[in-house]
Tab-separated table of C-alpha atoms in Angstrom:
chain	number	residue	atom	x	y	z
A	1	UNK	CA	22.395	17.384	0.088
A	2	UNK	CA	18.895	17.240	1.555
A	3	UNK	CA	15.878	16.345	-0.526
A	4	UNK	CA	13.229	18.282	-0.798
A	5	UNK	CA	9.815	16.612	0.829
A	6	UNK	CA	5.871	16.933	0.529
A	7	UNK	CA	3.787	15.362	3.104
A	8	UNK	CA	0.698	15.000	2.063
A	9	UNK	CA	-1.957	13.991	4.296
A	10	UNK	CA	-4.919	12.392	2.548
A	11	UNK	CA	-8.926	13.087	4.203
A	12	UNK	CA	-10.065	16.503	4.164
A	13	UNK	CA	-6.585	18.103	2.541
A	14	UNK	CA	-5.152	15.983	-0.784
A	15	UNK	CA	-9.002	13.767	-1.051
A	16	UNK	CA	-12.478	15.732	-2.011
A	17	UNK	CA	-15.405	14.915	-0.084
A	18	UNK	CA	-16.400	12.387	-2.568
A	19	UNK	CA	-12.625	11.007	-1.828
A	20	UNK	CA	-11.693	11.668	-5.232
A	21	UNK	CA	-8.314	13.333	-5.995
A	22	UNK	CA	-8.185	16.766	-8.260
A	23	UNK	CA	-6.450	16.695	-11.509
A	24	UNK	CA	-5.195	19.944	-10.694
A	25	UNK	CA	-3.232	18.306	-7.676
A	26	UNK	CA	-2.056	15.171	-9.781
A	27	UNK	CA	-0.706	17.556	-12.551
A	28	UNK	CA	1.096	19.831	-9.665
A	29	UNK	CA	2.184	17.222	-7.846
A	30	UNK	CA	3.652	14.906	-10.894
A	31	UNK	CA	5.898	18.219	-11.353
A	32	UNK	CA	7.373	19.008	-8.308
A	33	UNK	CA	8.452	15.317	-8.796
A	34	UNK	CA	10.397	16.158	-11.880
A	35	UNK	CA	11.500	19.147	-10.101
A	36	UNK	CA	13.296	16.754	-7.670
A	37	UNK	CA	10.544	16.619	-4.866
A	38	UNK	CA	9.924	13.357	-2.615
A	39	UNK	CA	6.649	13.072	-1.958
A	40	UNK	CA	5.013	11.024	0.994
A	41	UNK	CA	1.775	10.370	2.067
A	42	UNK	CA	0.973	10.639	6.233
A	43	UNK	CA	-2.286	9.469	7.471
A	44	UNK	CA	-4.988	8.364	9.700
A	45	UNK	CA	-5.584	5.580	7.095
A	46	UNK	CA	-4.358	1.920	6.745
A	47	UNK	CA	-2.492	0.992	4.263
A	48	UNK	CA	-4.903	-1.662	2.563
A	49	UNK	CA	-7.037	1.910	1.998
A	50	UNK	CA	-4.617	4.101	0.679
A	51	UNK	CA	-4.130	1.613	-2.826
A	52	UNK	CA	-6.333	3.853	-5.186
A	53	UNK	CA	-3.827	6.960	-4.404
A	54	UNK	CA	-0.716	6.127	-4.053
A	55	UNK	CA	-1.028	4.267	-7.178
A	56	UNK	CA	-2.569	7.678	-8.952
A	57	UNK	CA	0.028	9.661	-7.506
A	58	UNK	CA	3.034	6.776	-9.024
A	59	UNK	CA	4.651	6.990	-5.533
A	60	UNK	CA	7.835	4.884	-4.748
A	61	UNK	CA	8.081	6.306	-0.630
A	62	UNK	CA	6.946	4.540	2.049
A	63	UNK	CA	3.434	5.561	3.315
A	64	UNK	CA	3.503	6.839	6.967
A	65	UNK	CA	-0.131	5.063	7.786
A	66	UNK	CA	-2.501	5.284	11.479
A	67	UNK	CA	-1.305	8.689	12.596
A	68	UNK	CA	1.999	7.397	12.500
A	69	UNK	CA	1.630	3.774	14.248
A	70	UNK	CA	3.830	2.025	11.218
A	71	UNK	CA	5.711	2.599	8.064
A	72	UNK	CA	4.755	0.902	5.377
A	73	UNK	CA	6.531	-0.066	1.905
A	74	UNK	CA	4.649	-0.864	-1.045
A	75	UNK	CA	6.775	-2.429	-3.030
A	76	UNK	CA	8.048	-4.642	-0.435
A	77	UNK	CA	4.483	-5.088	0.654
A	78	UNK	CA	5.710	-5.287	4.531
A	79	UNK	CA	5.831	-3.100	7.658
A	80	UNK	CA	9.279	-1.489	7.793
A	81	UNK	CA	8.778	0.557	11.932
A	82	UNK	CA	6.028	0.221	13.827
A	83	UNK	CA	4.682	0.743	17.367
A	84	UNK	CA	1.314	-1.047	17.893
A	85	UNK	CA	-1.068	-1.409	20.467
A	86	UNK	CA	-0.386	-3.694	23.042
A	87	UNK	CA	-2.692	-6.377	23.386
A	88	UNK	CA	-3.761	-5.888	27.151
A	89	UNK	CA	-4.350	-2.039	26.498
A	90	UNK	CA	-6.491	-3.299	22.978
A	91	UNK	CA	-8.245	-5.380	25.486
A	92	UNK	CA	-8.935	-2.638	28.165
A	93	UNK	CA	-10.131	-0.201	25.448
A	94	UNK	CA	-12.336	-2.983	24.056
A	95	UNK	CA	-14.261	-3.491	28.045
A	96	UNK	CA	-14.877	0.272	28.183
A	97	UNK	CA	-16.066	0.194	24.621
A	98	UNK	CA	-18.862	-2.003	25.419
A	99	UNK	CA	-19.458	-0.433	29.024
A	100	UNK	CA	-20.230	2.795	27.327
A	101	UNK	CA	-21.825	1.182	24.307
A	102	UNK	CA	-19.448	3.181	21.764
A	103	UNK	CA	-19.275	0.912	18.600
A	104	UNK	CA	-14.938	0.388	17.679
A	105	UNK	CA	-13.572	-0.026	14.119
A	106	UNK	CA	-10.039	-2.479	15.344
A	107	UNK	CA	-7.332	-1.589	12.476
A	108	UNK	CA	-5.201	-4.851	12.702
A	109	UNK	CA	-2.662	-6.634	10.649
A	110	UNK	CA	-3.820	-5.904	6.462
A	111	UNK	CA	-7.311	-5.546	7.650
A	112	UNK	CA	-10.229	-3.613	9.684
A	113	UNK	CA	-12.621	-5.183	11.512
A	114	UNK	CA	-15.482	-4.778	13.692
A	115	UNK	CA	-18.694	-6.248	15.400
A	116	UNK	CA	-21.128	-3.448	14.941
A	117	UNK	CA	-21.556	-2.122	11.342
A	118	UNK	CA	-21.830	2.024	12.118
A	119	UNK	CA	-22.608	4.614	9.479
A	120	UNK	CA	-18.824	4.726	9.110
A	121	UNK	CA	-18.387	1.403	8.632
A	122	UNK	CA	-20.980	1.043	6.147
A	123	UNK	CA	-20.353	4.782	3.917
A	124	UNK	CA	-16.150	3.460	4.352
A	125	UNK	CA	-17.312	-0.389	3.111
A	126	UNK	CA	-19.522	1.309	0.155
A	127	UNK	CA	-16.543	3.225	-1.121
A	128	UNK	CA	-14.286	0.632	-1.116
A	129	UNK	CA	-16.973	-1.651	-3.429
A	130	UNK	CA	-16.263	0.948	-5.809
A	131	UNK	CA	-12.967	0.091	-6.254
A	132	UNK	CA	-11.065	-2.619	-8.169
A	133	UNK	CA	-10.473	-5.651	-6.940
A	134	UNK	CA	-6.866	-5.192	-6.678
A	135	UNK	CA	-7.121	-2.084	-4.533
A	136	UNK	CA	-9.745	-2.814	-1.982
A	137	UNK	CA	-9.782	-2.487	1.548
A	138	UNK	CA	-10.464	-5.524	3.566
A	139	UNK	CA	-13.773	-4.847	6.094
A	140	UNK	CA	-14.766	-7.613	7.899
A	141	UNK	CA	-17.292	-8.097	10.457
A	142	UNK	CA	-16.327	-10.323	13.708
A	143	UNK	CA	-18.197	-11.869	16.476
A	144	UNK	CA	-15.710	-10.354	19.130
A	145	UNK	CA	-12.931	-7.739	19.070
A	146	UNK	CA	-11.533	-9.288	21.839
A	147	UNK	CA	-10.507	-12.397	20.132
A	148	UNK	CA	-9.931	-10.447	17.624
A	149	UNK	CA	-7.106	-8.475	19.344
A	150	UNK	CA	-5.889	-12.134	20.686
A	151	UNK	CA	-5.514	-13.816	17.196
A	152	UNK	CA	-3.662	-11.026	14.882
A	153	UNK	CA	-0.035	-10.096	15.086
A	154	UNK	CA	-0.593	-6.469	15.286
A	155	UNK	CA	-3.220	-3.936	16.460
A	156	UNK	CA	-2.471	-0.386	15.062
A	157	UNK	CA	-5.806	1.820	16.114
A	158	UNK	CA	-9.070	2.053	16.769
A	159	UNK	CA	-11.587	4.701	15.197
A	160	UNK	CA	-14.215	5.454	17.142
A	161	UNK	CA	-17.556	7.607	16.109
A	162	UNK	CA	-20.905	7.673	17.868
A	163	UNK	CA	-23.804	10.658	17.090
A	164	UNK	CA	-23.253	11.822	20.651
A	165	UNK	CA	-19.926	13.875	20.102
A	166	UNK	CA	-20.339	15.066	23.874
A	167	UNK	CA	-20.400	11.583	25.113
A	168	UNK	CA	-17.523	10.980	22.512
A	169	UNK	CA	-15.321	13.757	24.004
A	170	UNK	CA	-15.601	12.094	27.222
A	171	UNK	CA	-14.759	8.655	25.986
A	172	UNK	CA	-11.905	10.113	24.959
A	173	UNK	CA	-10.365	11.750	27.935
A	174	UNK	CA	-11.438	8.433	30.077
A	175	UNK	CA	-9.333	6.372	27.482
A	176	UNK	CA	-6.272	9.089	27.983
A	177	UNK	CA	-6.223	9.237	31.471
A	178	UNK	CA	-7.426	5.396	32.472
A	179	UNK	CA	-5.393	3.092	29.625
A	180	UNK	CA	-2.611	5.712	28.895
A	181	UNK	CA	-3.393	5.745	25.484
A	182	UNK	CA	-3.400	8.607	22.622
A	183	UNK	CA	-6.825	10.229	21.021
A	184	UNK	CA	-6.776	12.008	18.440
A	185	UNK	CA	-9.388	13.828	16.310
A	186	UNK	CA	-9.115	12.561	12.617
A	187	UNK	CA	-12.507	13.997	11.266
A	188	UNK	CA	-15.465	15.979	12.940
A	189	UNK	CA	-16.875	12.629	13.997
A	190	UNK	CA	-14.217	10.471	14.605
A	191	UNK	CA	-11.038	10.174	17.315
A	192	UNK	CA	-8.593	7.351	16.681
A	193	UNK	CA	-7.065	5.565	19.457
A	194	UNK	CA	-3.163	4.653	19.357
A	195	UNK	CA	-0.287	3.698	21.798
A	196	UNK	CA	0.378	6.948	23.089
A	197	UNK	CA	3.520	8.745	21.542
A	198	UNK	CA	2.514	7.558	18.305
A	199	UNK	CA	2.200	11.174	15.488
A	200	UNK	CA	2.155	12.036	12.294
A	201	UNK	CA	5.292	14.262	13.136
A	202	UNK	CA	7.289	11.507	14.958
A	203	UNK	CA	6.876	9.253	12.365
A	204	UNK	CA	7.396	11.487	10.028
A	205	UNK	CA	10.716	12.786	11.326
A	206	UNK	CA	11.920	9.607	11.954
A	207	UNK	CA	11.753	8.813	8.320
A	208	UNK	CA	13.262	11.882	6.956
A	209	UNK	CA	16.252	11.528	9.845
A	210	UNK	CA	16.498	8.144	8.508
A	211	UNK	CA	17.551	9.375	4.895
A	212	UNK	CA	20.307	11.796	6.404
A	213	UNK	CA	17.364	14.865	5.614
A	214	UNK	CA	16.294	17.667	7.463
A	215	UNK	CA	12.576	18.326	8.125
A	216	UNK	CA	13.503	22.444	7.653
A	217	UNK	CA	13.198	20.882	3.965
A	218	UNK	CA	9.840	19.445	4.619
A	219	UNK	CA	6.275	21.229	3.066
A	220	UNK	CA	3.440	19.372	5.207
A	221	UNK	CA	-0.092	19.377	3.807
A	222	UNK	CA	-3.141	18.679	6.552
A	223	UNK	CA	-6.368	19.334	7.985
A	224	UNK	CA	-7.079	17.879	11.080
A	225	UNK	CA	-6.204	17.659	14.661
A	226	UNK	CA	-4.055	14.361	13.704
A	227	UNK	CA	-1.844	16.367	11.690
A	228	UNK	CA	-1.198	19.214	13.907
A	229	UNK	CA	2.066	17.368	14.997
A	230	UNK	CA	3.349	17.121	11.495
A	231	UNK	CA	2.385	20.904	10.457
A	232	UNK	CA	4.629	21.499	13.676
A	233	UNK	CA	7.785	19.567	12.722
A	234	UNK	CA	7.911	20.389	9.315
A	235	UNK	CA	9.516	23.661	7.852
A	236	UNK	CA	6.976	24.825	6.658
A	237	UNK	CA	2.845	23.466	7.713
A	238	UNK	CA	0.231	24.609	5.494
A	239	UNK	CA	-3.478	24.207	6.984
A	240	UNK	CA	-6.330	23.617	4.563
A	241	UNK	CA	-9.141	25.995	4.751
A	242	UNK	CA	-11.620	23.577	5.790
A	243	UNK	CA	-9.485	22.957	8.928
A	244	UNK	CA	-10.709	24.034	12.393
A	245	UNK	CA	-9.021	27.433	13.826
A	246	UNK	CA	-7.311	25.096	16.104
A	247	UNK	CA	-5.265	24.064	13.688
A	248	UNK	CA	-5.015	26.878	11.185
A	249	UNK	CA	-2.829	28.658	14.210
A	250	UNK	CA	-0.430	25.979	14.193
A	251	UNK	CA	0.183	25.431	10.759
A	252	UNK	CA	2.942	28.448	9.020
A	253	UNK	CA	0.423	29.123	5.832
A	254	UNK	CA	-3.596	28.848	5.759
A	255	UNK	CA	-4.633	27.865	1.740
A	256	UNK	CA	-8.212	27.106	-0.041
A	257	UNK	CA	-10.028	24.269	1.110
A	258	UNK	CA	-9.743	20.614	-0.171
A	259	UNK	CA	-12.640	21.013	-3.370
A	260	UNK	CA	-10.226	23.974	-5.112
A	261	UNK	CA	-6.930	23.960	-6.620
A	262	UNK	CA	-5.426	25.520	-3.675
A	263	UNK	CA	-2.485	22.786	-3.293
A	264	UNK	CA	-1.994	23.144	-7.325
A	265	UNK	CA	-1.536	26.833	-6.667
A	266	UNK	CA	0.453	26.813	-3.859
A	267	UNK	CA	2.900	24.166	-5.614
A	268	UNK	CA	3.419	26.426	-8.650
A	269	UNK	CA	3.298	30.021	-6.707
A	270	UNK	CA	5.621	28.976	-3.919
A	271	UNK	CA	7.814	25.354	-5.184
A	272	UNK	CA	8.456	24.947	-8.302
């Protein structure tokens, strides 16, 4: 029989702004797991920054992390799939970052790290000081992405920001159409950079194939451009309501936005 399956992606839909998670969700969520519900998180994030929540949320599923680059279990604390950047395209993307002066954030191995410290960089590094020890992201600052990409076993993304989002749209589309690589927007600010084919929805299916399940069975939760390709694949995609109209239309059900109880409600009206 086919399990039942939340995908819950984590910025702007199951996080506040203040990246805080409602008690209203916890409470809804912790029941559709006694209800017999698997729940799995999909997101832009690496896994050294997803700790604080899938702890809160007492998950025991793999965590589908960098717009689907890699699969990562928790309890086995290793990569189980994963399709990273290869080094000569890492190093490509790195040259035309510093031609066009567009500051990169390298998500490698069980780490992030970068040369320039951007607003980003420094709001992402703040947050993580908040946290215990245990669950903190590792940020560190290096004197060149380059050797960077060299030296680790695995690049899995880039996220790039810069205040000129005209200049940033443009970066993009270079990257697409000169390194054959994948953009995708995963906040207002901010496109990540993958090997292309990588999704939230490939990875996502993959997994659920993998358990002999059928993503008809699937309720995916999102807000962004990055998870259009999961709202697609899954039975059913709800949108947040602080997503764009972009990806409201591709989603089957628009709810409240990430500060209300809208996933709370839409758990006990329509799952359990």
């Amino acid at each position: 029989m086919s399990a039942r399956v939340i995908a819950l992606d984590l910025d702007g839909t199951l996080l506040t702004p203040k990246k805080t998670l409602l008690p209203s969700s916890l409470e809804a969520l912790s029941r559709a797991r006694e209800a017999g519900y698997q729940l799995i998180i999909v997101t832009g994030r690496h896994h050294v920054a997803i700790h604080p929540f899938y702890q809160a949320l007492a998950l025991d599923t793999p965590a589908i992390c960098c717009n689907g680059t890699y699969l990562y279990d928790y309890q086995a604390k290793k990569v189980l799939q994963a399709d990273p950047m290869p080094v000569d395209q890492a190093l490509q993307l790195i040259d035309l970052l510093n031609q066009h002066n567009i500051p990169g954030l390298m998500y490698v191995d069980d780490a992030m790290v970068y040369e320039h410290p951007t607003g980003h960089v420094i709001r992402t590094s703040n947050w993580a000081q908040t946290l215990p020890e245990h669950q903190r992201p590792t940020f560190t600052q290096v004197p060149s992405l380059a050797q960077a990409a060299r030296d680790v076993n695995a690049v899995w993304k880039f996220a790039l920001t810069d205040e000129d989002l005209p200049k940033l749209r443009q970066f993009a589309k270079q990257v697409e159409q000169q390194l054959g690589l994948e953009c995708e927007w995963s906040w207002h600010d901010q496109v990540d950079v993958a090997r292309k084919g990588n999704s939230k929805g490939k990875r996502l299916t993959q997994w659920i194939e993998a358990q002999g399940w059928s993503m008809e069975n699937v309720i995916a939760f999102g807000d962004n451009y990055n998870d259009i390709s999961m709202l697609e694949a899954a039975g059913t995609g709800v949108a947040m309501g602080n997503a764009d109209d972009a990806v409201k239309e591709r989603a089957n059900i628009v709810i409240g936005d990430n500060t209300t109880d809208s996933i709370a409600q839409f758990i006990y009206s329509r799952l359990i």
